[in-house]
Short mmCIF file of C-alpha atoms in Angstrom, two decimals:
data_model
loop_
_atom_site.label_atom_id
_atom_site.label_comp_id
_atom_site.label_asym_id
_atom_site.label_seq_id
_atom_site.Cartn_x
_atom_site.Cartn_y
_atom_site.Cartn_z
CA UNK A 1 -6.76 -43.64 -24.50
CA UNK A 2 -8.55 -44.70 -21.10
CA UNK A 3 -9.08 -41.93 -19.05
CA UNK A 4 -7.03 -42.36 -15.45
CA UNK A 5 -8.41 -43.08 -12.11
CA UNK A 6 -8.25 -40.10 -9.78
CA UNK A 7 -5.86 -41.54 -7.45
CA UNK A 8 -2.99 -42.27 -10.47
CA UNK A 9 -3.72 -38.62 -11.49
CA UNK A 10 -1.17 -35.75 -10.99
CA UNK A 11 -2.13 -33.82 -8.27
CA UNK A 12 -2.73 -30.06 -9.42
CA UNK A 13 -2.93 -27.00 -7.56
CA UNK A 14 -4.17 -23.40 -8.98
CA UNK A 15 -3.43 -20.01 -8.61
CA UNK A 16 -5.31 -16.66 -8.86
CA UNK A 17 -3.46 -14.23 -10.10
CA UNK A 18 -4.79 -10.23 -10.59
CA UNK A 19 -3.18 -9.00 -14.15
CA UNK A 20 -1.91 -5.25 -13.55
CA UNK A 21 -2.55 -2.04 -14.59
CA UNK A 22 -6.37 -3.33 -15.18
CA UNK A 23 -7.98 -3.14 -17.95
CA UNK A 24 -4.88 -4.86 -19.38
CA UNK A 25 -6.14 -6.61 -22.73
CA UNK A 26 -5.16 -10.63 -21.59
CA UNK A 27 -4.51 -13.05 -24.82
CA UNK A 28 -4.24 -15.96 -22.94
CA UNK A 29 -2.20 -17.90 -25.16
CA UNK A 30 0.73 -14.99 -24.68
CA UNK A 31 0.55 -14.91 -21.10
CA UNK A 32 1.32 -19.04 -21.16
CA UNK A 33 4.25 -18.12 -23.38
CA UNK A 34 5.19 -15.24 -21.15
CA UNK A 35 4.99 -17.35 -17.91
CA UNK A 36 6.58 -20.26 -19.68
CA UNK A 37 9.59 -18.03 -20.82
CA UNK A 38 9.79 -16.36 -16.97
CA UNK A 39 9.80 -20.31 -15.26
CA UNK A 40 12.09 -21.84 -18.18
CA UNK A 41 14.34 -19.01 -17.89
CA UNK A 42 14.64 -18.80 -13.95
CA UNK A 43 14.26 -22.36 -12.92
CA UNK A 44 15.66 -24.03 -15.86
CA UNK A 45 14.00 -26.92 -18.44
CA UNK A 46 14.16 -29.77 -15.93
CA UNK A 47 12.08 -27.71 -13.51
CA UNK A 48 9.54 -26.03 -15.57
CA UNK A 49 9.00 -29.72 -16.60
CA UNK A 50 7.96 -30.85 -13.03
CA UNK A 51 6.15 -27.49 -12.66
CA UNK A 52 4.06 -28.33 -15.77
CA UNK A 53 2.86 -24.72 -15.77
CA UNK A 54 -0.58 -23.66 -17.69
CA UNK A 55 -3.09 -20.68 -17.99
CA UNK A 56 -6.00 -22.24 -17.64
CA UNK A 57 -8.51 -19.17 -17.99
CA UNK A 58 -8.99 -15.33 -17.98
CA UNK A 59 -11.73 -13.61 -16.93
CA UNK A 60 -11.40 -9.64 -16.31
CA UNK A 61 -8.39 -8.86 -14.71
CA UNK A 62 -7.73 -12.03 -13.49
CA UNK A 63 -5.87 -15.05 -14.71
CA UNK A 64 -5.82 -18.67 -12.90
CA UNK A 65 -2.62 -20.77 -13.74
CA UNK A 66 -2.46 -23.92 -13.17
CA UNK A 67 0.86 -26.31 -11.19
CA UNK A 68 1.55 -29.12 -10.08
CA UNK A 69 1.00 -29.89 -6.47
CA UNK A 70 3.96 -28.82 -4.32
CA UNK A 71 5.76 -26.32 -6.98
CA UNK A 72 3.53 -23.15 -6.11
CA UNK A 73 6.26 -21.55 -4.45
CA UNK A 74 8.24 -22.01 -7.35
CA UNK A 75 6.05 -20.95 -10.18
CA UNK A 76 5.05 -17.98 -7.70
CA UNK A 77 8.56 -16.68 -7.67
CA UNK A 78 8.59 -17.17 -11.65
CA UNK A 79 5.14 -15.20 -11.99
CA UNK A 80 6.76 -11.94 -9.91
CA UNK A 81 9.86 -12.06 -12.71
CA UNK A 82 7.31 -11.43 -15.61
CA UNK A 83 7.22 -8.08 -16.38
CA UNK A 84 5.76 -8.07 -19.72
CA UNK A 85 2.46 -9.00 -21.93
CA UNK A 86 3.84 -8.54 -25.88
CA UNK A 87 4.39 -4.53 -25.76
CA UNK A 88 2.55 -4.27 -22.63
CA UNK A 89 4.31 -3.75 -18.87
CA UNK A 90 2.35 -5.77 -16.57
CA UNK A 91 2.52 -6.92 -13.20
CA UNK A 92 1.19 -10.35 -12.07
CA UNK A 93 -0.22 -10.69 -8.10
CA UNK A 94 -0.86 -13.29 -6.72
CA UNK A 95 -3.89 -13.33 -5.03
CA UNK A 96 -4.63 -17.06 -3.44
CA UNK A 97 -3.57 -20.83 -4.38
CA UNK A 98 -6.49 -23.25 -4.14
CA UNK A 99 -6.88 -27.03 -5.44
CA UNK A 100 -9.92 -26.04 -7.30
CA UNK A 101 -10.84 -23.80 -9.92
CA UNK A 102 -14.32 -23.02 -8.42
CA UNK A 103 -13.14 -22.09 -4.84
CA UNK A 104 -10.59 -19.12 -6.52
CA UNK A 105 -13.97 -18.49 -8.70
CA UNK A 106 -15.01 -16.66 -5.26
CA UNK A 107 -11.77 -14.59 -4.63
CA UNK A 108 -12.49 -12.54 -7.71
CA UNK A 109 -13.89 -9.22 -7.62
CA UNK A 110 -15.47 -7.61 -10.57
CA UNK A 111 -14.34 -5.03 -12.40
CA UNK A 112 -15.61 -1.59 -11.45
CA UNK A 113 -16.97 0.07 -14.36
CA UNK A 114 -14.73 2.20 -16.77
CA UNK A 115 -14.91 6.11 -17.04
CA UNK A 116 -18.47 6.95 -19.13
CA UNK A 117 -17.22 8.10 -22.58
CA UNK A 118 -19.59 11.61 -22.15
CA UNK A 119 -17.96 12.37 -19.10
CA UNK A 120 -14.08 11.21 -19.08
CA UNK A 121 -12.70 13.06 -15.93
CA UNK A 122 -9.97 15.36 -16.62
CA UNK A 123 -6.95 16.24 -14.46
CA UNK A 124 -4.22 18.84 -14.30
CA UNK A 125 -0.71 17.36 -12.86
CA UNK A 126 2.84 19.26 -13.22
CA UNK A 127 1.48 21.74 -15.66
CA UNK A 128 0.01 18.95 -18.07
CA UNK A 129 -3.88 17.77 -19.01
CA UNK A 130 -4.49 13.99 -18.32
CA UNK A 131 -7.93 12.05 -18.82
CA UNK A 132 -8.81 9.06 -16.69
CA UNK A 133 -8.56 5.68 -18.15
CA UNK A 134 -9.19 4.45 -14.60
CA UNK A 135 -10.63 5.10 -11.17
CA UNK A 136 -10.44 2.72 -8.46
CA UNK A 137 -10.95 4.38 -4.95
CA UNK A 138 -8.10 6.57 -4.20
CA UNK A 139 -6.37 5.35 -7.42
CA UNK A 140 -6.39 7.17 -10.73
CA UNK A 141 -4.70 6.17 -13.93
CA UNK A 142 -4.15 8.72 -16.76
CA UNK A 143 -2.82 9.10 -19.95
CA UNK A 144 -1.76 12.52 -21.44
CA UNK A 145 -3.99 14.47 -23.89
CA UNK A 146 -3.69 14.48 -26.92
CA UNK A 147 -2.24 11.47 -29.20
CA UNK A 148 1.32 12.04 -29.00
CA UNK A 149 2.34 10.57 -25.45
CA UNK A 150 0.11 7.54 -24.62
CA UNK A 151 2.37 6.08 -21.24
CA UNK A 152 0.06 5.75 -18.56
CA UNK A 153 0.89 7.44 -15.19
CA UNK A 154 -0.01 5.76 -11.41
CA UNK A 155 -1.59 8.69 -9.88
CA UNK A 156 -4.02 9.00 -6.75
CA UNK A 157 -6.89 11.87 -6.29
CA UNK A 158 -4.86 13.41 -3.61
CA UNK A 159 -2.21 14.34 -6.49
CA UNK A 160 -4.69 15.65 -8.52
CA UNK A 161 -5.83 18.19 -5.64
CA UNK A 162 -3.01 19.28 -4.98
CA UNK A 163 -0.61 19.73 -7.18
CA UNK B 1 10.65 -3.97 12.46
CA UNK B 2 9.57 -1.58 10.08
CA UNK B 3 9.19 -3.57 6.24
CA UNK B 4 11.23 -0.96 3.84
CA UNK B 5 11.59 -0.72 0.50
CA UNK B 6 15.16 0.88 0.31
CA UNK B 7 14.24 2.37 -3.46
CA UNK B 8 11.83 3.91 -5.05
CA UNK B 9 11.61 6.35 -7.94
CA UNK B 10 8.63 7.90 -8.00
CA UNK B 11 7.63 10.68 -10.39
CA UNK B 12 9.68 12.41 -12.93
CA UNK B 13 11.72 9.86 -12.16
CA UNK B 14 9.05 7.31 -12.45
CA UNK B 15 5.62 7.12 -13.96
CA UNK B 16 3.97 6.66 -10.51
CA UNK B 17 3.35 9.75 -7.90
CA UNK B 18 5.03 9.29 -4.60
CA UNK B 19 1.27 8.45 -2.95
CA UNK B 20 0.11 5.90 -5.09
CA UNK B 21 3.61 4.15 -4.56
CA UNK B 22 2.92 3.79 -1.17
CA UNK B 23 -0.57 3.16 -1.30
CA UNK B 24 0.60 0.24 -3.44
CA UNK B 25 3.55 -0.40 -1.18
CA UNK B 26 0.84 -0.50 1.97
CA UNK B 27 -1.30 -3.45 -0.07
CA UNK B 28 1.68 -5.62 -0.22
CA UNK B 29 3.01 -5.34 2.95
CA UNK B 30 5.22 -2.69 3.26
CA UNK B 31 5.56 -0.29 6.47
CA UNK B 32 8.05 2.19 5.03
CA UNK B 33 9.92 3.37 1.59
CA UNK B 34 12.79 5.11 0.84
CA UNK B 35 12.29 7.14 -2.46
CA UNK B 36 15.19 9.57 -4.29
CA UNK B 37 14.74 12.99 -4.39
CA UNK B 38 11.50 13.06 -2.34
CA UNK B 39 10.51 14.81 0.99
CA UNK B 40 10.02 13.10 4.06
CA UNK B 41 6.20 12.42 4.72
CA UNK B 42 3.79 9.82 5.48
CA UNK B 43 1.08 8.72 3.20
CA UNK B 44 -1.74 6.56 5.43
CA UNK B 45 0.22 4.16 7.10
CA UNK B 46 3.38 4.27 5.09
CA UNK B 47 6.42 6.82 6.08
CA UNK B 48 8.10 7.82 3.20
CA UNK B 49 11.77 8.69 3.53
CA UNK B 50 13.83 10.61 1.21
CA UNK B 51 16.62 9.47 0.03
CA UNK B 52 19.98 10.56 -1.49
CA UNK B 53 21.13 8.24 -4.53
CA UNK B 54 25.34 9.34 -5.04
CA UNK B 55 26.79 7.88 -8.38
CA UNK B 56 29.47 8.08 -10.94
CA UNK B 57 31.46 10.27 -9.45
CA UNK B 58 34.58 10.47 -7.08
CA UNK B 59 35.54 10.18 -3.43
CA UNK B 60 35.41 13.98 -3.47
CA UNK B 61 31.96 14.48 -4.85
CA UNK B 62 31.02 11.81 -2.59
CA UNK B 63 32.18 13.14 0.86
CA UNK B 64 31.04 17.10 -0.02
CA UNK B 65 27.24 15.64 -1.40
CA UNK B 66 27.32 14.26 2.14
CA UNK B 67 28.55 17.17 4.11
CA UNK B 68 25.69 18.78 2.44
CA UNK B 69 22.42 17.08 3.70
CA UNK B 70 21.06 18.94 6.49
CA UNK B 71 17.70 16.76 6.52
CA UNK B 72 18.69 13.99 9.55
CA UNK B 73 16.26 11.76 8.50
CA UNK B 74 17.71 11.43 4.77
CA UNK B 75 18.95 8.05 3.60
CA UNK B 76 22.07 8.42 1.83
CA UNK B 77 23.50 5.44 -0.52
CA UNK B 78 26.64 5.59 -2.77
CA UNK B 79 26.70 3.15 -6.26
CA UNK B 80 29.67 0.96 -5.65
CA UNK B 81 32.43 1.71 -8.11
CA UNK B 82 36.24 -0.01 -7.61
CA UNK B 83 37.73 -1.80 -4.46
CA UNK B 84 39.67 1.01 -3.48
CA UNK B 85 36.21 3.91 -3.71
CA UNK B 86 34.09 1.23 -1.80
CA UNK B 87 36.54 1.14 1.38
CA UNK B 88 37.04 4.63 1.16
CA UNK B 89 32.09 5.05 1.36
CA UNK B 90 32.17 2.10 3.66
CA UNK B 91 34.55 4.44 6.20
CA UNK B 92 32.89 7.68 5.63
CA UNK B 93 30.52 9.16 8.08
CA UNK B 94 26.94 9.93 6.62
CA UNK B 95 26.82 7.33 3.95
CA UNK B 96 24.08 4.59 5.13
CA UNK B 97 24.05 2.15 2.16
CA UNK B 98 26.45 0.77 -0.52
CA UNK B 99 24.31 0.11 -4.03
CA UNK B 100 24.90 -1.77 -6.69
CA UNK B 101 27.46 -4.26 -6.01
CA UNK B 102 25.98 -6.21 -8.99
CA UNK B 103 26.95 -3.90 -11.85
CA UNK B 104 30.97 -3.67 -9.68
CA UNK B 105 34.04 -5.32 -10.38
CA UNK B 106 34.62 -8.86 -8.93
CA UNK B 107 36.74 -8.04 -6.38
CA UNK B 108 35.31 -4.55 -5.79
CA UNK B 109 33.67 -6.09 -2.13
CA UNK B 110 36.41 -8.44 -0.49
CA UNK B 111 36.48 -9.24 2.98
CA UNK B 112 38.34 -5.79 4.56
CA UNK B 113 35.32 -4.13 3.04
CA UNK B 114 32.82 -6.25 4.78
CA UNK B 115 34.40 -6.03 8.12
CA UNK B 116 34.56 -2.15 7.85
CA UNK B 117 30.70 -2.24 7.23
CA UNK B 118 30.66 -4.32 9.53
CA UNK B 119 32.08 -1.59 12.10
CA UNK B 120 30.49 1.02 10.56
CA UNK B 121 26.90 -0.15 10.50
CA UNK B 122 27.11 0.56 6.33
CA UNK B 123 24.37 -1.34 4.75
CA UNK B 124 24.51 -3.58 1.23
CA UNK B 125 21.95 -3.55 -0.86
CA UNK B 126 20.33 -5.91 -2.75
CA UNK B 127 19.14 -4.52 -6.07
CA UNK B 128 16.04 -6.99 -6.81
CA UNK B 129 15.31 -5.25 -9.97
CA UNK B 130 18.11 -7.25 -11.94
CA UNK B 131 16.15 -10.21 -10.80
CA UNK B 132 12.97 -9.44 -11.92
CA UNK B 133 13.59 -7.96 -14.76
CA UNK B 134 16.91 -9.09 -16.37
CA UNK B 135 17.44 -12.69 -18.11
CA UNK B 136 20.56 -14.66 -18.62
CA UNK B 137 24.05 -13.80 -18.15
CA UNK B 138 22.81 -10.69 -16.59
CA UNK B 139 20.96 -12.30 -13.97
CA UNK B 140 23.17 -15.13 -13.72
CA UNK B 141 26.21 -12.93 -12.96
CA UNK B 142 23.57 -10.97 -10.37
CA UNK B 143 22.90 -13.89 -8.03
CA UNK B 144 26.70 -15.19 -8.31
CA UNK B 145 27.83 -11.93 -7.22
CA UNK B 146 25.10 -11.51 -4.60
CA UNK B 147 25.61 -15.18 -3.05
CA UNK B 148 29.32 -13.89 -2.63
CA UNK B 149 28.08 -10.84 -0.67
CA UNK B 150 26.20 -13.35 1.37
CA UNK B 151 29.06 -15.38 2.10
CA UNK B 152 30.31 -12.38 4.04
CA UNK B 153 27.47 -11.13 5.74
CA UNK B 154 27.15 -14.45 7.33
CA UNK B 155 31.09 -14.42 8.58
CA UNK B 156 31.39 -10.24 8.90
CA UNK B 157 27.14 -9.34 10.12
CA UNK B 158 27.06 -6.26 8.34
CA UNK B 159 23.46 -4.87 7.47
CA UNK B 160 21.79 -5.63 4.53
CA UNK B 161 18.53 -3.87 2.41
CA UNK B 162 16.77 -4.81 -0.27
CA UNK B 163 15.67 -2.70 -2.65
CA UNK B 164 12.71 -2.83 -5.90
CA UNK B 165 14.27 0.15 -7.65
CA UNK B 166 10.36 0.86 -8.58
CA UNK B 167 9.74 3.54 -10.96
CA UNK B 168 6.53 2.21 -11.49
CA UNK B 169 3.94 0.57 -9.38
CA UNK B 170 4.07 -2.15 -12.03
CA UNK B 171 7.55 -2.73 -10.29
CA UNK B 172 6.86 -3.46 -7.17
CA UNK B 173 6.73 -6.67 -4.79
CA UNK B 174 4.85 -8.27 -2.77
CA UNK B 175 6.63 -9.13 0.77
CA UNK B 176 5.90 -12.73 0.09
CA UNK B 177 7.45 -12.94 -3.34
CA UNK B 178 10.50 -10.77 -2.37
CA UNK B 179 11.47 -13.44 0.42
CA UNK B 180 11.24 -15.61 -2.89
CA UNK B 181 13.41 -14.05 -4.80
CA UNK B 182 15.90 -13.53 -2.08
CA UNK B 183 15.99 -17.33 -1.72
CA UNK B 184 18.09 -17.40 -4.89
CA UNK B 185 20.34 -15.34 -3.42
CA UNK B 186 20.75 -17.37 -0.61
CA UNK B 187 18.90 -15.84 1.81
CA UNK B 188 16.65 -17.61 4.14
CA UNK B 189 13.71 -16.30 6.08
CA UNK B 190 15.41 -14.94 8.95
CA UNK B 191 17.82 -12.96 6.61
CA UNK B 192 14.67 -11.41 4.84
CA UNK B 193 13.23 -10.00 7.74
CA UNK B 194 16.81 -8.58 8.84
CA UNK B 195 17.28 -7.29 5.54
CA UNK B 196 13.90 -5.79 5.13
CA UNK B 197 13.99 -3.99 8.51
CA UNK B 198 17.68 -3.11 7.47
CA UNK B 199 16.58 1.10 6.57
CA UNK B 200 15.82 1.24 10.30
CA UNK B 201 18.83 -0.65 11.44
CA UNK B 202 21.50 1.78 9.63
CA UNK B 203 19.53 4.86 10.14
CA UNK B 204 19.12 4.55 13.93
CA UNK B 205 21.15 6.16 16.58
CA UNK B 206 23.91 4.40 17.97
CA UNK B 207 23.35 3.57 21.07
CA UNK B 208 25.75 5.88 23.28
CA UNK B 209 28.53 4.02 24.91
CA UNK B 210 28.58 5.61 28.74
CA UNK B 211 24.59 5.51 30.43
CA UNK B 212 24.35 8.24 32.23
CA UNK B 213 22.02 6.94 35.58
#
């Protein structure tokens, strides 16, 4: 099949979206079935056919999905009803909308560098030991120790001092 | 206009500590929150105010939980239950915000109820959570029902809040994406704004009715 000219070409837009907690484990191919159930079940068939929604690549924390020009707001609103990845509980932000890939290429910020495995940082918090999965400025998030609870908790350094 | 989040349940409640919530609630552009069961405090440039969650249980309970806050600055909200227990919060002094009209009976917010809001500066929330999180029927019957509330607030005025129910940081909004979701509700842009600066509206003092020059 002949490739179309640009101008008979649906227009597209993109957006780049920041997958959270990070360090979230992205399978791209269940994030386009997540996103597809969240704008099917919200907006309907009819409009998640106009929307022609698609994850179009995942690097770090960050995913960019792809729309069609002039449905953005709608397949925003979708993306903030997604709440999960498989077993996962995620949150999807949207960061910026752009008409190319390469311009939302810019936007992203790398990852900062996980907790050394010599020297995990340990906290104390109501009573209970918690090691550092990650560090970001003020944040901190931590998971119990030991093996037997494994939920992650949304702390900052503050809570750490004082409590 | 402060931007509130009308609830938040940080931890035990939650998995998220009352700080990072609002350091989370400050990136997406929020001024203020109102979490249960917290003290009043400010965390950078977000005030924290604690709030008072009443539910399943009667008129009594209600009006002697109440008489019991001493803290002025306390939010207090009631869960909605029948037609009859919603009147009876909606008139009662000290009770700021009427929750979870969603989960209530049809009929349990008709248009006497709305006018005595109305009157009494009693704010309704919106629970966004059963947006985001629920699917079909669920949400379905969550957007019918909150369209309805709509329907009054445009005839009767009474203040409206809007409310993530965050228990994790995971939970929470943007400012941009809430306005969103209210648009299924009805709600345009103007509404938003009154209904995010709502907190402030019902929590202010009235203004006294003789100026003394």
């Amino acid at each position: 099949m002949a490739v179309r000219p640009p101008t008979l070409r649906d227009k597209r837009r993109y957006l780049l979206v920041r997958v959270d907690p990070p360090g979230t484990t992205i399978d791209q191919k269940e994030l386009y079935y997540a996103v597809s159930d969240a704008v099917s079940s919200l907006w309907g068939d009819a409009v998640a056919g106009i929307i022609v929604q698609a994850v179009i690549c995942a690097e770090g924390d960050y995913v960019v999905i792809r729309c069609r020009r002039g449905t953005e707001r709608e397949l925003a609103i979708a993306l903030s009803t997604v709440t999960r990845l498989r077993d996962a509980k995620i949150a999807l932000r949207i960061i910026s909308a752009s008409g190319t890939i390469e311009s939302l290429r810019d936007r992203m910020k790398p990852r900062p560098p996980p907790p050394s495995p010599d020297v995990v940082p340990e906290y104390r918090f109501f009573g209970k030991d918690y090691v550092a999965v990650h560090c970001d400025g003020q944040k901190v998030d931590v998971i119990e120790k030991g093996f037997k609870n494994t939920s992650r908790l949304f702390l900052t350094t503050e809570d750490m001092e004082t409590e | 206009m402060k931007i509130t989040d009308a609830a938040v349940c940080p931890y035990p409640n939650g998995d998220s500590s009352v700080r990072r919530l609002a350091l989370e609630a400050e990136a997406l552009g929020f001024d203020s929150l109102v979490a249960v069961d917290t003290p009043s405090a400010t965390y950078g440039d977000v005030d924290v105010r604690c709030g008072l969650f009443i539910q399943n249980t009667g008129m009594k309970d209600v009006i002697s939980q109440v008489k019991r806050v001493n803290d002025p600055g306390t939010v207090v909200s009631v869960r909605a239950g029948d037609a009859g227990f919603n009147r009876g919060v909606v008139g009662l002094k000290g009770v700021h915000i009427l929750r979870g009209l969603h989960a209530a009976d049809k009929n349990a917010f008709d248009h006497v109820t709305a006018k005595m809001a109305a009157d009494n500066r009693v704010a309704v929330d919106i629970d966004l959570s059963c947006l985001i999180s629920a699917r079909g029927i669920a949400r379905q019957k969550a957007i019918q029902r909150y369209r309805d509330v709509m329907v009054l607030e445009q005839r009767f005025e009474f203040p409206l809040t809007l409310s993530t129910y965050a228990r994790s940081v995971l939970d929470l909004r943007a400012v941009r994406e809430i306005s969103g979701l209210c648009m299924l509700v009805g709600m345009d842009l103007p509404d938003v704004e009154k209904a995010l600066a709502g907190v402030g509206a019902v929590t202010a003092l009235p203004e006294p009715a003789v100026k003394v020059v």
